[in-house]
Structure formats: structure tokens, C-alpha cells
GROMACS .gro file of C-alpha atoms in nm:
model
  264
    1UNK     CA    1 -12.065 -18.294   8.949
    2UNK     CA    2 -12.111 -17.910   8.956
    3UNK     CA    3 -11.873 -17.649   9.113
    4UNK     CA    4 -12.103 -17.618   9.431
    5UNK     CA    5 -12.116 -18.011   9.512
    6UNK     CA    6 -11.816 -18.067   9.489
    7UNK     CA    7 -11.743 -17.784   9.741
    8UNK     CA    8 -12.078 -17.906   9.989
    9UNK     CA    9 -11.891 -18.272   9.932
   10UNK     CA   10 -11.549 -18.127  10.052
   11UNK     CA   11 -11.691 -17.973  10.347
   12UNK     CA   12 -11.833 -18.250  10.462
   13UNK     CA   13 -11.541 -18.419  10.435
   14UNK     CA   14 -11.333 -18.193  10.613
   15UNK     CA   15 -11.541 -18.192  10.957
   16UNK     CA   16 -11.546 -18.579  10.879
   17UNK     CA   17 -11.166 -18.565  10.879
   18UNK     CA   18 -11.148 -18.299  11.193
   19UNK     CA   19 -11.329 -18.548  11.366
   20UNK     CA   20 -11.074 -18.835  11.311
   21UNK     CA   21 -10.802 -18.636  11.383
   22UNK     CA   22 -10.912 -18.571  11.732
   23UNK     CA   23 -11.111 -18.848  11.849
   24UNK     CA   24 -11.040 -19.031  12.190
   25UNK     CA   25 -10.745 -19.265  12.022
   26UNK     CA   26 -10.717 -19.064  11.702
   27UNK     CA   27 -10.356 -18.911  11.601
   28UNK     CA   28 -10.345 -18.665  11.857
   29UNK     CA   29 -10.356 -18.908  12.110
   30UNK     CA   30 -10.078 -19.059  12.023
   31UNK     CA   31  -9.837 -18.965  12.349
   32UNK     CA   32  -9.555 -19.257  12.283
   33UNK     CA   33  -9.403 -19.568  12.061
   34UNK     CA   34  -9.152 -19.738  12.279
   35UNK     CA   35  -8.932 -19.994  12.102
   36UNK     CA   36  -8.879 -20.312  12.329
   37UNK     CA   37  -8.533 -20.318  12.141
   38UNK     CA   38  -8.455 -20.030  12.399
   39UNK     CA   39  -8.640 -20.121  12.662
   40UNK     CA   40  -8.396 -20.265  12.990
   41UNK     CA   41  -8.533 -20.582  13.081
   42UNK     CA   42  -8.871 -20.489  12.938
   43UNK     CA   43  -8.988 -20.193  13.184
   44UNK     CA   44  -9.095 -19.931  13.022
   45UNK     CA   45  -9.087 -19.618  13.189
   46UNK     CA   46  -9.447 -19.468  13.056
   47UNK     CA   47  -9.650 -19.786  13.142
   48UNK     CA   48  -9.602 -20.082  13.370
   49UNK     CA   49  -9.554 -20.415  13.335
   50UNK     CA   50  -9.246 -20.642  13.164
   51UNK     CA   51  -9.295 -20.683  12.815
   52UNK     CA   52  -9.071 -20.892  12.635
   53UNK     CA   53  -9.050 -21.011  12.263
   54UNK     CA   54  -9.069 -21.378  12.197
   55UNK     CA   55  -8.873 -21.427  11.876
   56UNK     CA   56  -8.941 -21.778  11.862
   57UNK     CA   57  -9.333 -21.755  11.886
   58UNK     CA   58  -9.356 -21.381  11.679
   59UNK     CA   59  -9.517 -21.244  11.990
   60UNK     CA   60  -9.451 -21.032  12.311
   61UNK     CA   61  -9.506 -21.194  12.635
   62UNK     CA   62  -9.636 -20.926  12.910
   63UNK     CA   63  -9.603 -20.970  13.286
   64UNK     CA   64  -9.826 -20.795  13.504
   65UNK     CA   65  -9.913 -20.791  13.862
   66UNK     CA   66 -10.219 -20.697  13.982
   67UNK     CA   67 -10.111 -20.305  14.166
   68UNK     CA   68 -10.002 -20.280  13.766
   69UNK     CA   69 -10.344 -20.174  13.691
   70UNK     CA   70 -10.366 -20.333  13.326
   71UNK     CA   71 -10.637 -20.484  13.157
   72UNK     CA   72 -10.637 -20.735  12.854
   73UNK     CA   73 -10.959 -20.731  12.711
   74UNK     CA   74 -11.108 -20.512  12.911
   75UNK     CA   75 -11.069 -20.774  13.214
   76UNK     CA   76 -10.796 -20.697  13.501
   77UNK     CA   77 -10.447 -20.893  13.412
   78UNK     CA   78 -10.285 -21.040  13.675
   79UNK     CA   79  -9.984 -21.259  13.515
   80UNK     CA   80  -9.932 -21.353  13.190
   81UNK     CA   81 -10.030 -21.276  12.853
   82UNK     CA   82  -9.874 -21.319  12.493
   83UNK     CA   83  -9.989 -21.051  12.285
   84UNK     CA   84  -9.955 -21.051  11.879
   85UNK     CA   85  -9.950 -20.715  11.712
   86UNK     CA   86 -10.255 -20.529  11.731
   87UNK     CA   87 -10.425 -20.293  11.423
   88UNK     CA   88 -10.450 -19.994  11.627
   89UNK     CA   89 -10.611 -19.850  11.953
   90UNK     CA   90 -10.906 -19.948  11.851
   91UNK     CA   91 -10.898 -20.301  11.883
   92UNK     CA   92 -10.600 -20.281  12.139
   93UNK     CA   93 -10.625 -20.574  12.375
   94UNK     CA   94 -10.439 -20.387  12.657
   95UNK     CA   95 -10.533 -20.096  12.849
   96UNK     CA   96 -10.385 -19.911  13.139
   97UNK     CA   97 -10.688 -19.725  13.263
   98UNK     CA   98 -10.800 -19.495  12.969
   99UNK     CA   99 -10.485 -19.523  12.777
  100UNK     CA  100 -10.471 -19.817  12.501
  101UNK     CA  101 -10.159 -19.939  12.456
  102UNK     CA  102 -10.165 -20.122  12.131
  103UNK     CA  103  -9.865 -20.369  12.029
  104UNK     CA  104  -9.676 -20.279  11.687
  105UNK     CA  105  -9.406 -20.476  11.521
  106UNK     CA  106  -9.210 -20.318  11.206
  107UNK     CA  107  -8.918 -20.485  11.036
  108UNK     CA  108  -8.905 -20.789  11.306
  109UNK     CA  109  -8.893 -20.484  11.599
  110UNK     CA  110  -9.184 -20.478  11.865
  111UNK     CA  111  -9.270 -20.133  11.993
  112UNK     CA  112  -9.592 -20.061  12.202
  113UNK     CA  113  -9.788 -19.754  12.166
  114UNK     CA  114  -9.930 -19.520  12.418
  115UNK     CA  115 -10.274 -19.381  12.309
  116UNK     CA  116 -10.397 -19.106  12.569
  117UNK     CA  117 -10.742 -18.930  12.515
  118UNK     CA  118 -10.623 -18.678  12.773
  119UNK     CA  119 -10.304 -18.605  12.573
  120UNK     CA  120 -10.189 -18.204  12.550
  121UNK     CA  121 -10.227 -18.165  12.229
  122UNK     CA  122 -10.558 -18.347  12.209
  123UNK     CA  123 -10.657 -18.054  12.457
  124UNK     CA  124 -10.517 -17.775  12.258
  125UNK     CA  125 -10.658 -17.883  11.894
  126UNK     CA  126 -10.840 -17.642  11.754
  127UNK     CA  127 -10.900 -17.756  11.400
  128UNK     CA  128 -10.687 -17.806  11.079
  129UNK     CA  129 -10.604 -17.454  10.833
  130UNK     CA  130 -10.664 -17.579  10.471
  131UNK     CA  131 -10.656 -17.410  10.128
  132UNK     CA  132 -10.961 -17.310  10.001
  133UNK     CA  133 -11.153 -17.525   9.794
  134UNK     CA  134 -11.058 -17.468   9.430
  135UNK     CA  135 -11.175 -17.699   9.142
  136UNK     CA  136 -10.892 -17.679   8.914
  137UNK     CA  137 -10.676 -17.833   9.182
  138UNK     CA  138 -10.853 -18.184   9.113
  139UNK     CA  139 -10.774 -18.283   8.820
  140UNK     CA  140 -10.879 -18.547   8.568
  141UNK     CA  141 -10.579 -18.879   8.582
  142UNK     CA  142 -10.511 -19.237   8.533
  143UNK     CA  143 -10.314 -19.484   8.752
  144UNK     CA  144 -10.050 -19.681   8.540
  145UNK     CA  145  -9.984 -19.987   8.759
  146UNK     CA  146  -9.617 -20.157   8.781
  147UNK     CA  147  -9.597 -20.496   8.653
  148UNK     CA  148  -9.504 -20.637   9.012
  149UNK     CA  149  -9.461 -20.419   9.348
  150UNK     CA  150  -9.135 -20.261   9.385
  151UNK     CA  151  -8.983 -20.160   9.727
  152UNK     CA  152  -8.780 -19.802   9.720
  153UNK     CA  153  -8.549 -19.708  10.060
  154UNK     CA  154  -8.673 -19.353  10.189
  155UNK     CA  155  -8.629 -19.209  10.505
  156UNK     CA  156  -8.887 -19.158  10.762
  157UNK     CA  157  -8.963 -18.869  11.032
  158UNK     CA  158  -8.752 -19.141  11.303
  159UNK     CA  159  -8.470 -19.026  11.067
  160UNK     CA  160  -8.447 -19.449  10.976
  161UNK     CA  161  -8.494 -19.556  10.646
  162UNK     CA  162  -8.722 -19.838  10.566
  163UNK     CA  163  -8.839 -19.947  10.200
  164UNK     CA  164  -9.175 -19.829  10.101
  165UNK     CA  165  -9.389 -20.040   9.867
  166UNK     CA  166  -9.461 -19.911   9.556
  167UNK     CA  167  -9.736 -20.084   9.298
  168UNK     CA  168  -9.759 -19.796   9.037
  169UNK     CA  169  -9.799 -19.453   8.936
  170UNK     CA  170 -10.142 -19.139   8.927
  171UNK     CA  171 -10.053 -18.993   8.610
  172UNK     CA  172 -10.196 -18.622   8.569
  173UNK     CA  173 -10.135 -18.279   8.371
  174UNK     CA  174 -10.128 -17.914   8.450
  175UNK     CA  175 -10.039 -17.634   8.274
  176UNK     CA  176  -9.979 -17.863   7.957
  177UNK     CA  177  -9.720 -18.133   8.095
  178UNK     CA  178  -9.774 -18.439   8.262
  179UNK     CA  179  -9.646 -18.554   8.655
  180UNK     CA  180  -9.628 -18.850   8.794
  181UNK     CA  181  -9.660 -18.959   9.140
  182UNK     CA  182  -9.544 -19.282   9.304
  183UNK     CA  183  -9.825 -19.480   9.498
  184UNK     CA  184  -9.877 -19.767   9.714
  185UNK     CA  185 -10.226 -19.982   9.731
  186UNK     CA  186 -10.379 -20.056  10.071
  187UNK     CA  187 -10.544 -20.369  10.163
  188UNK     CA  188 -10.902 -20.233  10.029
  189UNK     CA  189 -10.745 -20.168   9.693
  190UNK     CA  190 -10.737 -19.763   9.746
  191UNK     CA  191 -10.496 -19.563   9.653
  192UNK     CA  192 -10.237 -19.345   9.855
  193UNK     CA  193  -9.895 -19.111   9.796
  194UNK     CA  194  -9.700 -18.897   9.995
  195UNK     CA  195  -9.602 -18.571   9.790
  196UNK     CA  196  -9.403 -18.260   9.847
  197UNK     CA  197  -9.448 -17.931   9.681
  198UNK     CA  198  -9.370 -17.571   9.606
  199UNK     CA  199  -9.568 -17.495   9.951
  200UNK     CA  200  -9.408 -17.781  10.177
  201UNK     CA  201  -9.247 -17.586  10.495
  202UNK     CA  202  -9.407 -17.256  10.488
  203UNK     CA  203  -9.702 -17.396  10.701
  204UNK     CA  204  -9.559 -17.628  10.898
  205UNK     CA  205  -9.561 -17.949  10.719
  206UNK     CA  206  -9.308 -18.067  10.473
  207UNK     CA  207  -9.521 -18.327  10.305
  208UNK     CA  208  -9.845 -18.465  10.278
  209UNK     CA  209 -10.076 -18.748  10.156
  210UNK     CA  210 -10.281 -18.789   9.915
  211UNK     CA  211 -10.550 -19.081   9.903
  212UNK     CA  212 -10.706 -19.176   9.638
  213UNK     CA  213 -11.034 -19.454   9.588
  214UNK     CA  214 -10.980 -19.788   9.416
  215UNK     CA  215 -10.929 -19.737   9.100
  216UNK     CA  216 -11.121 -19.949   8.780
  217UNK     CA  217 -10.946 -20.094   8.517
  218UNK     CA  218 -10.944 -19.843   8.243
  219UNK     CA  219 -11.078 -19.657   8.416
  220UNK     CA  220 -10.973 -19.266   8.455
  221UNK     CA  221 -10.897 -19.101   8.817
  222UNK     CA  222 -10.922 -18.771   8.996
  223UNK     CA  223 -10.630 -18.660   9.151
  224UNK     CA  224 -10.776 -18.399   9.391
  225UNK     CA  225 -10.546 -18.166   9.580
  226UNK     CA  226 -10.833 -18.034   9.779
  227UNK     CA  227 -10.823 -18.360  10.025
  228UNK     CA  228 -10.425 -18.369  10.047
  229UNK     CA  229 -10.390 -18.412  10.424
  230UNK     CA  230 -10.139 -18.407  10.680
  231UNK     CA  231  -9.964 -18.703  10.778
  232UNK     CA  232 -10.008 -18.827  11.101
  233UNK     CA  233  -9.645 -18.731  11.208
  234UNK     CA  234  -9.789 -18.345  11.173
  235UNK     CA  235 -10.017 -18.421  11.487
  236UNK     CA  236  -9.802 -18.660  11.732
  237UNK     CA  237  -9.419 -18.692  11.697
  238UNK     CA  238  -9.419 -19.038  11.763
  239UNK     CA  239  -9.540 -19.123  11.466
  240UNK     CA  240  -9.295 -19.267  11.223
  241UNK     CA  241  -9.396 -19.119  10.860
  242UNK     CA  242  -9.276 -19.191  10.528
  243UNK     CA  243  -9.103 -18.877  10.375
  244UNK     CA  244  -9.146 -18.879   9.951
  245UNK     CA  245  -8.959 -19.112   9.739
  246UNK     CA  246  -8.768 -18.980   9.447
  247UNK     CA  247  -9.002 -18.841   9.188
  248UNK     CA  248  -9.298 -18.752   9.463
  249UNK     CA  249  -9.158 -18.422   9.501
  250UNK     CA  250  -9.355 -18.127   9.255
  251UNK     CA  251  -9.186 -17.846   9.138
  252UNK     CA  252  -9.498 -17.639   9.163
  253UNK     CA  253  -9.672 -17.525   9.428
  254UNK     CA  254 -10.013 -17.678   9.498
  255UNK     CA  255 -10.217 -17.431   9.741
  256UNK     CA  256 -10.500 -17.690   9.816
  257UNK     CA  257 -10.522 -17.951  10.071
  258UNK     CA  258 -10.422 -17.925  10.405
  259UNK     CA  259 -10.169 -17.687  10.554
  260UNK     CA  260 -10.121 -17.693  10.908
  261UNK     CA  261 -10.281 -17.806  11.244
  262UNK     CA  262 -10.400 -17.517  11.491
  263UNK     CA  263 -10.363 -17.501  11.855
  264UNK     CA  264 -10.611 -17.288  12.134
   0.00000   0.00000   0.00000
């Protein structure tokens, strides 16, 4: 692919991402995650109705009345409902006007989200700063998967620490050596890692991700800074991001990628 492609391909890709980043129920929409762990009696002060976890049946049970104003599938709730954890706002099955509160369980804890398209800083985004495009910052790798997924304890922007699944390593050289970084595999077989680096926390972020395409057997992989983004914890603080594990942390600076979300 030549020099200019790459950069056309990039651009695209960075309007794409703007795009994400603040749609209705994208990150900065995110306005709460309320644990029903700390929740008296299930009332949550942000949203009505009782929600209560149900142990027994891996579910929370919600209670509304009808002056509640919530909706379960886009149908007014009045009584009960056992809800299972949803994949995100956009599938959310309950909604309190134009808010989408999706369910989320973690570790055997149930939290529910708040997901407001009228949020502040939804309002006051004004696009994402980013390095400049530069070629030599995507570089030619491989992935070296484990022989069975391992589980490492790091800590997470909650200030908890939770184990993060591993399943093997993007191998890659500059300047003569090689690095290594730690990644996980989603569901689709892609690739992801959260990395720190001689720039994190002079533009506001002290980490970032990296995601990467499924990989081929045998098959090399580029390793391209240029679409290192911010986590989501960079655009809503009730997100609860993984910081790097041991290793994930480059003792160079790498000026490509994101660097910091920007405000009217």
C-alpha cells in the first residue's frame, strides 16, 4: 500500500472513529455505572425503580410503577421485569425516556448503566487531537499465541483490580530490538492491548489501546501506532478501564495514535 493510502485510509478512519465516540449512546454518553452492591434497597438515586439482583436465577428483578416512566422494550413497564445483562445501550431493554440504561454484571456484581445523549460532555466534544500520520510508526509484526489463556491481576481506573485475560503476545522491532506486547482476543478473533509509553500523561491520557485484526496463522501483522486510541475511561469516568499489565509499558515514546479528547 503506498505512503498516500495508507494516510487517505487513516483519515477515514479517524472521522469513522470521531463518529463513535460521540454518537447518541457512544462513550461520551456514558453519565453513570451504579453497582446494586451499593444500592439501599435497590433505589438508585439517578433513575427510578427497585432493582434488585437475583442470585439464584443470575438476573436482576426491576420494579416499576407506572409515574416511574420506564420502558422495557420500548413498551411502558408497569411491574415486573427480570432483566439478564445486556451488551450495551444499544440493545438495552430498558429506557427511562431517552436515557438507556443497560444492565452489566462483572465478577458476579450487577451494576446498571446510565447512557444520556444529552450528557455535558457529549455537548462539549469537539473532536479527538492525534499524532500525525507517520508510516514508520506501523510496523511490520507477528502474534506468538500462548499455549492456553492466562489471567494476570492489574488494576483498573475504579482503582479495583480484576484479572485480565491474556491469549498471547504482537511481537515487533524498532530501532533494531524487538518488544513485546501482551494481548487479549475478542469474540471475532481480533486482536487488542492496552500500552503505555514515553508520551503517556503529557496529553491527558496515561494509556491507550491498540486493536489489531484477526490474525492468520503464519501469518505476519502490522502493529500500527497510527490507530492507538483512547480508552473509553478518557471520555466518561464511569468507565472502568484496564490499566497495562507488566510488560505493556514501552520505554520509548510513540508520538502516533491518539492523544487527547478536546472540549468547545
Amino acid at each position: 500500500m503506498s505512503t498516500d493510502d495508507a494516510r487517505r485510509r487513516w483519515e477515514v478512519w479517524r472521522e469513522e472513529r470521531a463518529e463513535a465516540v460521540s454518537a447518541p449512546y457512544g462513550p461520551l454518553a456514558l453519565t453513570g455505572t451504579h453497582w446494586l452492591a451499593e444500592a439501599p434497597e435497590g433505589r438508585i438515586p439517578a433513575i427510578p425503580g427497585r432493582w434488585t439482583p437475583d442470585p439464584g436465577a443470575g438476573s436482576v428483578l426491576l420494579s416499576a410503577a407506572a409515574e416511574d416512566g420506564l420502558t422495557l422494550d420500548g413498551r411502558p413497564l408497569e411491574g415486573r421485569a427480570r432483566l439478564r445483562p445486556d451488551g450495551g445501550p444499544a440493545v438495552a431493554r430498558v429506557a427511562h425516556g431517552e436515557r438507556k440504561l443497560p444492565v452489566l454484571r462483572r465478577e458476579g456484581l450487577w451494576a446498571v448503566r446510565v447512557f444520556d445523549p444529552g450528557s455535558p460532555r457529549r455537548r462539549a466534544f469537539a473532536g479527538i487531537d492525534v499524532f500525525d500520520h507517520a508510516v514508520r510508526w506501523a510496523l511490520p509484526g507477528r502474534f506468538r499465541p500462548y499455549e492456553r489463556e492466562r489471567a494476570v491481576l492489574v488494576a483498573h481506573a475504579d482503582g479495583r483490580e480484576r484479572p485480565l485475560r491474556l491469549s498471547g503476545e504482537l511481537v515487533f522491532a524498532l530501532g533494531g530490538e524487538e518488544y513485546t506486547l501482551q494481548a487479549g482476543t475478542e469474540a471475532d478473533g481480533s486482536l487488542w492491548a492496552v500500552f503505555s509509553d514515553g508520551t503517556s500523561g503529557t496529553a491527558g491520557y496515561r494509556f491507550r489501546f491498540l486493536r489489531l485484526p484477526a490474525p492468520e496463522s503464519g501469518r505476519p501483522v502490522t502493529v500500527d501506532f497510527n490507530r492507538a486510541v483512547l480508552p473509553p475511561c478518557a471520555f466518561a469516568d464511569h468507565f472502568i478501564c484496564p490499566f497495562p499489565p507488566p510488560g505493556n509499558r514501552l520505554p520509548f515514546p510513540v508520538p502516533a495514535g491518539e492523544r487527547n479528547p478536546l472540549t468547545r
